[in-house]
Coordinates of C-alpha atoms in Angstrom, one line a residue:
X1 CA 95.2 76.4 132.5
X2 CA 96.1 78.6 130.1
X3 CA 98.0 82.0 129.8
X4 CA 95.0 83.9 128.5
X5 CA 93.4 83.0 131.5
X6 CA 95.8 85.0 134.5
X7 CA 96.5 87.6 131.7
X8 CA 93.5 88.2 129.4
X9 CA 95.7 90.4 126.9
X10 CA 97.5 88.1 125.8
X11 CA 96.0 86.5 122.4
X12 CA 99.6 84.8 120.5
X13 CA 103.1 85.5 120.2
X14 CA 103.6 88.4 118.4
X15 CA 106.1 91.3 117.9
X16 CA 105.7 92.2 121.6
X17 CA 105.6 89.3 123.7
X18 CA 107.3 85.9 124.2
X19 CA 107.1 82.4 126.3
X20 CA 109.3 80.5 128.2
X21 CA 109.1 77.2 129.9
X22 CA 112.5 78.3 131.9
X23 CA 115.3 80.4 131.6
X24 CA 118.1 78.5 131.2
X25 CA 122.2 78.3 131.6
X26 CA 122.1 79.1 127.8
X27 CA 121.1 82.8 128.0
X28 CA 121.8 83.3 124.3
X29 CA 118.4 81.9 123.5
X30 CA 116.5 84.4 125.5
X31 CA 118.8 87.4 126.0
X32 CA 118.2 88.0 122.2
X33 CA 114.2 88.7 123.1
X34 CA 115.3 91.0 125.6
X35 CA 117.9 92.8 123.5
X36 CA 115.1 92.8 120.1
X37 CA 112.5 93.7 122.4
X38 CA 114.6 96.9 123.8
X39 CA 115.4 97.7 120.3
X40 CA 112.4 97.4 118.4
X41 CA 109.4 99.2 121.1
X42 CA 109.2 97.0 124.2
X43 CA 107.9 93.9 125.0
X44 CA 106.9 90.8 127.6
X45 CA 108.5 88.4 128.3
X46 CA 106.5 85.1 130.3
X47 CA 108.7 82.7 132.4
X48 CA 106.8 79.7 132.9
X49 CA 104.6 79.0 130.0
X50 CA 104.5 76.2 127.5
X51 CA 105.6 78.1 124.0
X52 CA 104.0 75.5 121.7
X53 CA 100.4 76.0 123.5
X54 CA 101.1 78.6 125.8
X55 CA 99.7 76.1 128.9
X56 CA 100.9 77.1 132.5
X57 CA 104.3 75.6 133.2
X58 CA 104.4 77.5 136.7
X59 CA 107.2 77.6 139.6
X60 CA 106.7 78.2 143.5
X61 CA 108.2 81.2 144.7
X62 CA 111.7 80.0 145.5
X63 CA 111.9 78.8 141.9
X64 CA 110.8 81.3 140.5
X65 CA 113.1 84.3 142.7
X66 CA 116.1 82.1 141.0
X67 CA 114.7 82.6 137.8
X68 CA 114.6 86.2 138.6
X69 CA 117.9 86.3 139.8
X70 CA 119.4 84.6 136.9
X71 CA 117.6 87.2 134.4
X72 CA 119.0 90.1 136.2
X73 CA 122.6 88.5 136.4
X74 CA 122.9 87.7 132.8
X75 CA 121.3 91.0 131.5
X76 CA 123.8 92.9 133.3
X77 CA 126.6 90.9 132.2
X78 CA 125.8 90.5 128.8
X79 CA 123.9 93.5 127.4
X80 CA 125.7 96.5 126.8
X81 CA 122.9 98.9 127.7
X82 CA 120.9 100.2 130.6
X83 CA 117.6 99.0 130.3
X84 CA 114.5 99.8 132.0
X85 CA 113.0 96.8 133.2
X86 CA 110.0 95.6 135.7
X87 CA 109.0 92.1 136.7
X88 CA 105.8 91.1 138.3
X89 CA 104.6 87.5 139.5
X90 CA 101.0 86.3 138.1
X91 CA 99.6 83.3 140.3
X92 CA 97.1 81.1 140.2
X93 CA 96.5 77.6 142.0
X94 CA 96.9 73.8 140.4
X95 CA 96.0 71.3 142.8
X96 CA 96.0 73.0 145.9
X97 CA 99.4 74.5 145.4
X98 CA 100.1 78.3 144.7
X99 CA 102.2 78.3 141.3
X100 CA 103.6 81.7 139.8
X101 CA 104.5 83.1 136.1
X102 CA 107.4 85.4 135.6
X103 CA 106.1 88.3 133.7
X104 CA 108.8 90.9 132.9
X105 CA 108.4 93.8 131.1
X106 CA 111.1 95.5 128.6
X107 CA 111.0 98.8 128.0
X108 CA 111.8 100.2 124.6
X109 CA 115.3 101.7 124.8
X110 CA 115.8 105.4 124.2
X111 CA 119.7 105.1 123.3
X112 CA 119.6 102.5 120.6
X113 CA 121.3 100.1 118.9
X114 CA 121.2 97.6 122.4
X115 CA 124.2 95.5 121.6
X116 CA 123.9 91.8 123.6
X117 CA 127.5 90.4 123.8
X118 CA 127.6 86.8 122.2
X119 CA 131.0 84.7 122.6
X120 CA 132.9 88.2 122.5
X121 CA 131.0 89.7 119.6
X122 CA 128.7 92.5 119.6
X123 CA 125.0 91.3 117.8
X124 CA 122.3 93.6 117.5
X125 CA 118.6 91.8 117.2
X126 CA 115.4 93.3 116.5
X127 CA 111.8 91.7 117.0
X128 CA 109.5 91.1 114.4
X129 CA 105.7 89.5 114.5
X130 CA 106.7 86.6 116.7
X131 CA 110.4 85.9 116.4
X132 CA 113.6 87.4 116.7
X133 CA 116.2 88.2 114.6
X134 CA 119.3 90.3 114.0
X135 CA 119.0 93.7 112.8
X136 CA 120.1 94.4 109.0
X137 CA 122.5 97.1 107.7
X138 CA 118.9 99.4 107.1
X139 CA 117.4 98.8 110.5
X140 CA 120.9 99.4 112.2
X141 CA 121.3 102.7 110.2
X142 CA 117.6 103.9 111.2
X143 CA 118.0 103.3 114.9
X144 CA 121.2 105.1 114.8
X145 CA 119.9 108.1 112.8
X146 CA 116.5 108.1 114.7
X147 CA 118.0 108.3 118.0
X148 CA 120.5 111.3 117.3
X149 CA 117.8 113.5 115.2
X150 CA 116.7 116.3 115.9
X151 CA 112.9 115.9 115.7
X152 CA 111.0 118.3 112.8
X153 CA 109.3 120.5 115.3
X154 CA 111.7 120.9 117.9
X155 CA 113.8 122.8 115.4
X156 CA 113.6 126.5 115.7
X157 CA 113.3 129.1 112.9
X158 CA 113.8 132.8 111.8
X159 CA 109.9 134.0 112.1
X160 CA 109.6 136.2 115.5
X161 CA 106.2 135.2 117.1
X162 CA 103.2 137.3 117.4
X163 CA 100.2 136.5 118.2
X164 CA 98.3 137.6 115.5
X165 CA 99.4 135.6 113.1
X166 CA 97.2 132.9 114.7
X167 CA 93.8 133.7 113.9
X168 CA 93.0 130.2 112.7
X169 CA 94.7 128.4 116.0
X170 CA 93.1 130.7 118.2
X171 CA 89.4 130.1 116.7
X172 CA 90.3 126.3 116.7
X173 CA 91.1 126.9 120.3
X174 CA 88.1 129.2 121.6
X175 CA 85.6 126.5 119.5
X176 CA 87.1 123.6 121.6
X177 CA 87.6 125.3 125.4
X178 CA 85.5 128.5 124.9
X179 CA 89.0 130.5 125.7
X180 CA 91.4 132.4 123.4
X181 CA 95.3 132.3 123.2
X182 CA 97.3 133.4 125.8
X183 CA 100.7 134.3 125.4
X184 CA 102.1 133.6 128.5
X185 CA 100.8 130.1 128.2
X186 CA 102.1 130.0 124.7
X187 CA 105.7 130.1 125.9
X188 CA 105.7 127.8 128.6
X189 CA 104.7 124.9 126.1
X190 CA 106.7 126.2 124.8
X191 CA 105.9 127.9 121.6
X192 CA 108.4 129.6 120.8
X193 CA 112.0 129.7 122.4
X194 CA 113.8 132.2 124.3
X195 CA 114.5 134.6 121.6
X196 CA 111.1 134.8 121.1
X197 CA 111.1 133.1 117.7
X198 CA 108.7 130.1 116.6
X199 CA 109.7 126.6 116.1
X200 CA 108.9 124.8 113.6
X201 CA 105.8 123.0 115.1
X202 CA 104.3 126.0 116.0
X203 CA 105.0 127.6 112.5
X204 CA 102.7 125.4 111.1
X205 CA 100.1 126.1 112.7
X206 CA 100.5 130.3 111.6
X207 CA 97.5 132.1 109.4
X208 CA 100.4 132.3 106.5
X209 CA 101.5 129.1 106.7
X210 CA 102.3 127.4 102.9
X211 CA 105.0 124.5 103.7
X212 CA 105.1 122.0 101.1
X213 CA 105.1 119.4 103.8
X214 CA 101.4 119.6 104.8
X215 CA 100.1 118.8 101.8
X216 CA 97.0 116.5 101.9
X217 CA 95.1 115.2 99.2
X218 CA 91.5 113.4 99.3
X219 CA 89.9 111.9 97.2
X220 CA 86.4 109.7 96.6
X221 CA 86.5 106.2 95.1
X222 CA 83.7 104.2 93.8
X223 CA 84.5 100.7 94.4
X224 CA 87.0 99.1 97.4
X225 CA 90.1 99.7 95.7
X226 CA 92.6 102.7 93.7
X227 CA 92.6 100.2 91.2
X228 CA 90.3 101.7 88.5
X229 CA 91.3 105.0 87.1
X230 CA 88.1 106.6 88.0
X231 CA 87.9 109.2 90.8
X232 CA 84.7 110.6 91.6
X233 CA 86.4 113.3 93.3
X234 CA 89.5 114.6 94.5
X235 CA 91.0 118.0 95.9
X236 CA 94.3 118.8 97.6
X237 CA 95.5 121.5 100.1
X238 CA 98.2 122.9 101.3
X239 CA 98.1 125.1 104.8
X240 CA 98.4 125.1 108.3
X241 CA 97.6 122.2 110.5
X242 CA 94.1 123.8 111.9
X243 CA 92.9 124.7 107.9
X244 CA 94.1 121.0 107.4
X245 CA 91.8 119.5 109.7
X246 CA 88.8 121.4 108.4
X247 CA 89.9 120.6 105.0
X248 CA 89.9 117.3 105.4
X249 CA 86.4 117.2 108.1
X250 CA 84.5 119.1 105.3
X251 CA 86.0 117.0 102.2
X252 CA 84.3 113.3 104.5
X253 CA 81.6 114.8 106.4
X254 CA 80.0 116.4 102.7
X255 CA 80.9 113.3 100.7
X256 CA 79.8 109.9 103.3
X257 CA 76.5 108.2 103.3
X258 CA 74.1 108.6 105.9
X259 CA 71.7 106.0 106.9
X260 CA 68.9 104.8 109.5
X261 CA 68.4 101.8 111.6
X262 CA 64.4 101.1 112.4
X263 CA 63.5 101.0 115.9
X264 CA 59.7 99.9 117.7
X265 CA 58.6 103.7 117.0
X266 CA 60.8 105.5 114.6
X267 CA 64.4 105.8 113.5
X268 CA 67.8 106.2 114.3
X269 CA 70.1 108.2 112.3
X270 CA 73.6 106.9 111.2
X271 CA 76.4 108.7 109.9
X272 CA 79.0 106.7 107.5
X273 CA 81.8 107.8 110.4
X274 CA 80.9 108.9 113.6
X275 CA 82.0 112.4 114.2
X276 CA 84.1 111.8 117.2
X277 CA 86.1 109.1 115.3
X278 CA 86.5 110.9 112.5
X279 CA 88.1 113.8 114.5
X280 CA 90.7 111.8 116.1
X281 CA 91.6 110.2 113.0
X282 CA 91.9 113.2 111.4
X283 CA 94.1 115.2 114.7
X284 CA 96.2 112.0 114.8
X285 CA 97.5 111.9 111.4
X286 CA 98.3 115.5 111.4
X287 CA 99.9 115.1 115.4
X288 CA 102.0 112.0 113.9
X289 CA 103.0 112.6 110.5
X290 CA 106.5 112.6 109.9
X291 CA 107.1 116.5 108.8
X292 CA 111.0 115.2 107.6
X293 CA 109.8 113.2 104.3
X294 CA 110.2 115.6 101.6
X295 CA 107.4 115.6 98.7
X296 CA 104.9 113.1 100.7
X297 CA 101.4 114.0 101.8
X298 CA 98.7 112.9 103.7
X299 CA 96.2 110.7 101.6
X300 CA 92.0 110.6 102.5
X301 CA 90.7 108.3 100.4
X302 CA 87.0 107.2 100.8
X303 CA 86.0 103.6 99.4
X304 CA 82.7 102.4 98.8
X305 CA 82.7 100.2 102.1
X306 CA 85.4 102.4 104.1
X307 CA 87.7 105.6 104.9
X308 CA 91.4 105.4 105.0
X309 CA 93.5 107.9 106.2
X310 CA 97.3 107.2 105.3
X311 CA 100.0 109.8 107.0
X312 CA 103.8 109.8 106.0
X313 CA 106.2 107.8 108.5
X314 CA 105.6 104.8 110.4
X315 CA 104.0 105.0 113.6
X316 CA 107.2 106.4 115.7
X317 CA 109.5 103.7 117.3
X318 CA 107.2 101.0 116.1
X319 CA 108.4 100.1 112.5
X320 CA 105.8 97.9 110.5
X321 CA 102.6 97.0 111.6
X322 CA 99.7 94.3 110.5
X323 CA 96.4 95.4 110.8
X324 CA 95.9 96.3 114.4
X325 CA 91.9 96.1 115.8
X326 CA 93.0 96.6 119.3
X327 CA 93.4 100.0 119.5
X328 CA 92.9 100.8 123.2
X329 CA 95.3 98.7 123.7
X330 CA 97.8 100.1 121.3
X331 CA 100.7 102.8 122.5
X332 CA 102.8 104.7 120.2
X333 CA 105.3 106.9 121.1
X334 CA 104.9 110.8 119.5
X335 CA 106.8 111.8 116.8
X336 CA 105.8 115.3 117.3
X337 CA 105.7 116.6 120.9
X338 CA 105.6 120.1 120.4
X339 CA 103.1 120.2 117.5
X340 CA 101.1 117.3 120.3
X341 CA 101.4 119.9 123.2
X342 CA 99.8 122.5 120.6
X343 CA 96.7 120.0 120.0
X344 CA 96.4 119.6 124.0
X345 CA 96.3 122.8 125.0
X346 CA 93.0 123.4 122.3
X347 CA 91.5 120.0 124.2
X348 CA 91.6 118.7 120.6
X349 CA 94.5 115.5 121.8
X350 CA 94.5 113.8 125.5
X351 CA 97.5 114.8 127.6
X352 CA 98.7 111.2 127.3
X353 CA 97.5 108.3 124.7
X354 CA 96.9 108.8 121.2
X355 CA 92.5 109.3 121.2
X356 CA 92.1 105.4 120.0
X357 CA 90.0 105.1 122.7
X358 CA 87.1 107.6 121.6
X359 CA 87.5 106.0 117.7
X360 CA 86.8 102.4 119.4
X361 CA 84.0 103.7 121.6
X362 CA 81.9 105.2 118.8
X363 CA 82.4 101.8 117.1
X364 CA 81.8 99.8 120.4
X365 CA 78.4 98.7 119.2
X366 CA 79.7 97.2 115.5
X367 CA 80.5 94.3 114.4
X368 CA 84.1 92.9 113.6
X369 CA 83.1 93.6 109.9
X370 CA 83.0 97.4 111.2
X371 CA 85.9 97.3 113.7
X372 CA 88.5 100.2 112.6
X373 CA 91.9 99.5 113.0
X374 CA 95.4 100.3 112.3
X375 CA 98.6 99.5 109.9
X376 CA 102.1 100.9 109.4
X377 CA 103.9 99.9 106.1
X378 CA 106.6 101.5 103.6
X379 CA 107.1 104.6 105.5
X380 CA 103.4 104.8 105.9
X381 CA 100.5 104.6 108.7
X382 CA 97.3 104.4 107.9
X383 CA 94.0 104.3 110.3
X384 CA 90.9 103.2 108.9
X385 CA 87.3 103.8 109.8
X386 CA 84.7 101.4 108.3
X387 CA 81.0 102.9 106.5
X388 CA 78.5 101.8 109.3
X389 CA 76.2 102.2 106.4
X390 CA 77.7 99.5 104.2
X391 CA 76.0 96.3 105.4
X392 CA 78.8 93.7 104.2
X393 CA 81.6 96.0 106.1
X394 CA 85.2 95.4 105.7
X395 CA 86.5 92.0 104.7
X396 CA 89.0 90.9 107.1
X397 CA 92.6 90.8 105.8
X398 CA 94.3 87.2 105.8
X399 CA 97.4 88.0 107.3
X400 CA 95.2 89.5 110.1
X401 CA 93.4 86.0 110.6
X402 CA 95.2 83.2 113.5
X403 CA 94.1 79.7 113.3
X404 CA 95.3 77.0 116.2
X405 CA 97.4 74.8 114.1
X406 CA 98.1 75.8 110.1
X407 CA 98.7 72.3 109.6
X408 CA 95.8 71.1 109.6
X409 CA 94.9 73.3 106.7
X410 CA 95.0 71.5 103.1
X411 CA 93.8 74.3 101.0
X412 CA 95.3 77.5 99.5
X413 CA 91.9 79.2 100.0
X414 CA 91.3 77.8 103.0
X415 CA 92.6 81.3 105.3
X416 CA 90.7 83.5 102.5
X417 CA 87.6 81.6 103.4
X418 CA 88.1 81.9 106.8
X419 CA 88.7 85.7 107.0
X420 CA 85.4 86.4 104.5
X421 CA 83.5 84.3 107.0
X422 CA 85.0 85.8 109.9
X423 CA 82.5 87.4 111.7
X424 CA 79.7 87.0 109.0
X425 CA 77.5 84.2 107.1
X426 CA 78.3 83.7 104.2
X427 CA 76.3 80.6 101.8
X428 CA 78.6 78.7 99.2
X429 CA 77.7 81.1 96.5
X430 CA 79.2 83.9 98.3
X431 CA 82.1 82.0 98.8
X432 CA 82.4 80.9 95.7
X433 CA 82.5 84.4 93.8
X434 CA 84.9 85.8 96.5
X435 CA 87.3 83.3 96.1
X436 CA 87.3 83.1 92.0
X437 CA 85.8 79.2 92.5
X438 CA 82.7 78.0 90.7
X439 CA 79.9 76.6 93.2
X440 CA 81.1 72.9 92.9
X441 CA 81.2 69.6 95.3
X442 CA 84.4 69.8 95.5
X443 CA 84.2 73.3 96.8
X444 CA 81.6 72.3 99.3
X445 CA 82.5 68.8 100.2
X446 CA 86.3 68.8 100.1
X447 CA 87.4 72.1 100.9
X448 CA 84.5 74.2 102.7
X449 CA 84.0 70.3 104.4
X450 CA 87.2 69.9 105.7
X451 CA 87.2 73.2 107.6
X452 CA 84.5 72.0 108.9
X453 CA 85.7 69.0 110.1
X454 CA 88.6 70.5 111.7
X455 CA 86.3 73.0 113.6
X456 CA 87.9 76.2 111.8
X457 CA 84.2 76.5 110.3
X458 CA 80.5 76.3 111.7
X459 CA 78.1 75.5 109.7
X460 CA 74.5 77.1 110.3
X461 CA 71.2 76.8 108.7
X462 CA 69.0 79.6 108.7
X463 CA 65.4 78.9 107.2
X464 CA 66.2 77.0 104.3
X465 CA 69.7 77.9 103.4
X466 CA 72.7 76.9 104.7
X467 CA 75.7 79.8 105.7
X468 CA 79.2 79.1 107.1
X469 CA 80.9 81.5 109.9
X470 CA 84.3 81.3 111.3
X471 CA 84.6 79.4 114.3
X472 CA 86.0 82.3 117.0
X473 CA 87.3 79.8 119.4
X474 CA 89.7 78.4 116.7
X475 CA 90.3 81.0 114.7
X476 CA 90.7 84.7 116.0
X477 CA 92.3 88.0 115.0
X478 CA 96.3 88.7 115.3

């Protein structure tokens, strides 16, 4: 048995969760995973579980209470940091005999850096996409910073509130819960503080509003890429929060393609981006944006096969991020509680989670060419919502693609071919042009025929023609 198989999350190591066979005498080795997870958003940590195939290694319950034991004893000893921490046993039976995996959960630490004592010296690790490591002089300075500042729109200002300079906020309001601003309710988001002046997250939601740092541009795109110098179209705005969500709704919901699918006895219509998604993409990148970054702006740029909204900052607490497809699965902590309580009370956010759910149930009947997902990189996030009315969809990044064994690999196309078939068929011609090869036998015999061999790629014949598709068993999304 397998660890996917008593816990159906779990897909591969990644940034937030680890295996164990045991936990041994040398704590070093697995206190650092504790210490990176703590530091770097939380994590899991399985006891009893093969790390090189992730097979169950279990314990009986005597065994595995020491194990317990000896996690607690070490972590108090050796981390300087109080750490908020749950353990739960998963069981399952081998030959008649109740076994049990460790699973313990890290919490994210909210007074950062967690410093793990090492043969009397203070380290400081942080975990990356599937390993550990210690934290550079950058990382150390931005959990230091991060945890002592004050966040954008807690911070309070000079304007004295009154309620009618939110016209827009209370329309946005009344067209979402058919009720109007209240003031009383206002101040016990709070809105404004006890002085009865506005803080910075609700200022930016005022009629007169004209901070530099909401600035959003979009802009239209012809092909997949900002590579060619043509835009087809592009405006820019500069407002508050509720005139930047219909900014940016109008600028899509004018410009996408709209499309039909036959059925027995008509039609069904499709929009490019369903409206619900396209709402909570929008709401979230204004919710999350990171309001400190002086001369940044939100990007909307719509490709030929997709839409990608790009906000300033990382998602908060999480650093970078590969491209993510299991949104409902994915928590982020919010940069911007006030300006989130704001978006609540209109019934326009969820009092807790981030709206990822709604985005991947208007695109629970697409493909994986049409999945949208997620990625954090250079101070940026982006979310991105595939054109349901671009057959081909959106070809699957490479780093996003996990095979079994990387070894058995003997080409340097060989993880580009497999994320163009993933999830599609595609003939040898197709292959051939995506991968800048001409439609030779040693294409199809040596390096198409060796993924075959190795069962990274099916082969299918449909009528006459042959396609290739990923096999999902071997190979699968990180």
């Amino acid at each position: 048995m397998f660890l996917k198989d008593i816990y159906p999350f779990f897909k591969i190591e990644d940034k937030t969760i680890e295996c164990k066979l045991r936990l041994n005498d040398d704590s070093f080795s697995w206190l650092k995973t504790v210490a990176g997870f703590a530091n770097s958003g939380g994590g899991v940590l399985f006891v009893g579980v093969k790390p090189d195939d992730f097979s169950l290694a279990g314990m009986d319950l005597s065994t595995a209470d020491k194990q317990k034991q000896l996690f607690y004893q070490n972590v108090k000893n050796r981390i300087q940091a109080d750490l908020h921490i749950s353990t739960d046993l998963l069981s399952y039976a081998d030959s008649g005999h109740d076994l049990y995996v460790l699973k313990i959960n890290v919490e994210e630490s909210d007074k950062k850096p967690v410093i793990l004592m090492h043969q009397g010296f203070p380290m400081v690790f942080v975990r990356n996409d599937g390993f550990t490591s210690p934290a550079t002089q950058e990382e150390l300075v931005f959990m230091s910073t991060r945890h002592e500042q004050t966040h954008f729109d807690e911070m309070t200002t000079d304007i004295p509130f009154s309620i009618d300079d939110f016209h827009d906020l209370d329309a946005f309001r009344f067209s979402r819960t058919n009720q109007h601003l209240n003031a009383k309710e206002l101040e016990s988001l709070p809105f404004f503080d006890k002085d009865g002046k506005l803080y910075r997250g609700s200022s930016l939601f005022s009629d007169s509003c004209d901070e530099a740092n909401t600035k959003i541009v979009c802009s239209v795109y012809p092909g997949f890429t900002r590579g060619s110098d043509l835009v087809i179209a592009s405006n820019s705005f500069v407002g508050n929060l509720v005139q930047g969500y219909e900014f940016m709704n109008e600028f899509v919901r004018t410009r996408m393609n709209r499309g039909f699918l036959k059925t027995g006895d008509g039609r069904i219509d499709v929009d490019a981006y369903p409206e619900r998604a396209l709402f909570e993409a929008i709401i979230n990148s204004l919710a999350h944006r990171d309001y400190f970054i002086p001369g940044s702006q939100i990007s909307l740029d719509m490709f030929k096969d997709r839409l990608v909204i790009t906000s300033p900052g990382s998602y908060y607490q999480s650093g970078p991020l590969k491209p993510t497809y299991d949104l409902a699965g994915f928590a982020s902590r919010r940069r911007n509680e006030y300006i989130c309580r704001i978006f609540c009370y209109c019934k326009a956010m969820e009092a807790k989670g981030t709206g990822f759910e709604r985005i991947v149930s208007d695109y629970a009947s697409a493909d994986e060419r049409h999945k949208p997902f997620i990625y954090s990189k250079n101070s940026l996030f982006s979310i991105v919502l595939p054109d349901l009315t671009y057959a081909a969809g959106v070809s699957i990044e490479t780093d996003s693609i996990s095979v079994l064994s990387e070894n058995l690999l003997t080409s340097k196309y060989d993880l580009e071919i497999l994320s163009y078939c993933y999830g599609a068929n595609r003939d040898v011609k197709d292959i051939a042009k995506h991968i800048g090869l001409t439609n030779s036998s040693y294409l199809r015999n040596v390096i198409i025929g060796n993924l075959i061999k190795i069962g990274y790629l099916d082969s299918i014949k449909i009528g006459n023609a042959q396609f290739f598709s990923s096999n999902k068993e071997k190979v699968t999304l990180k």
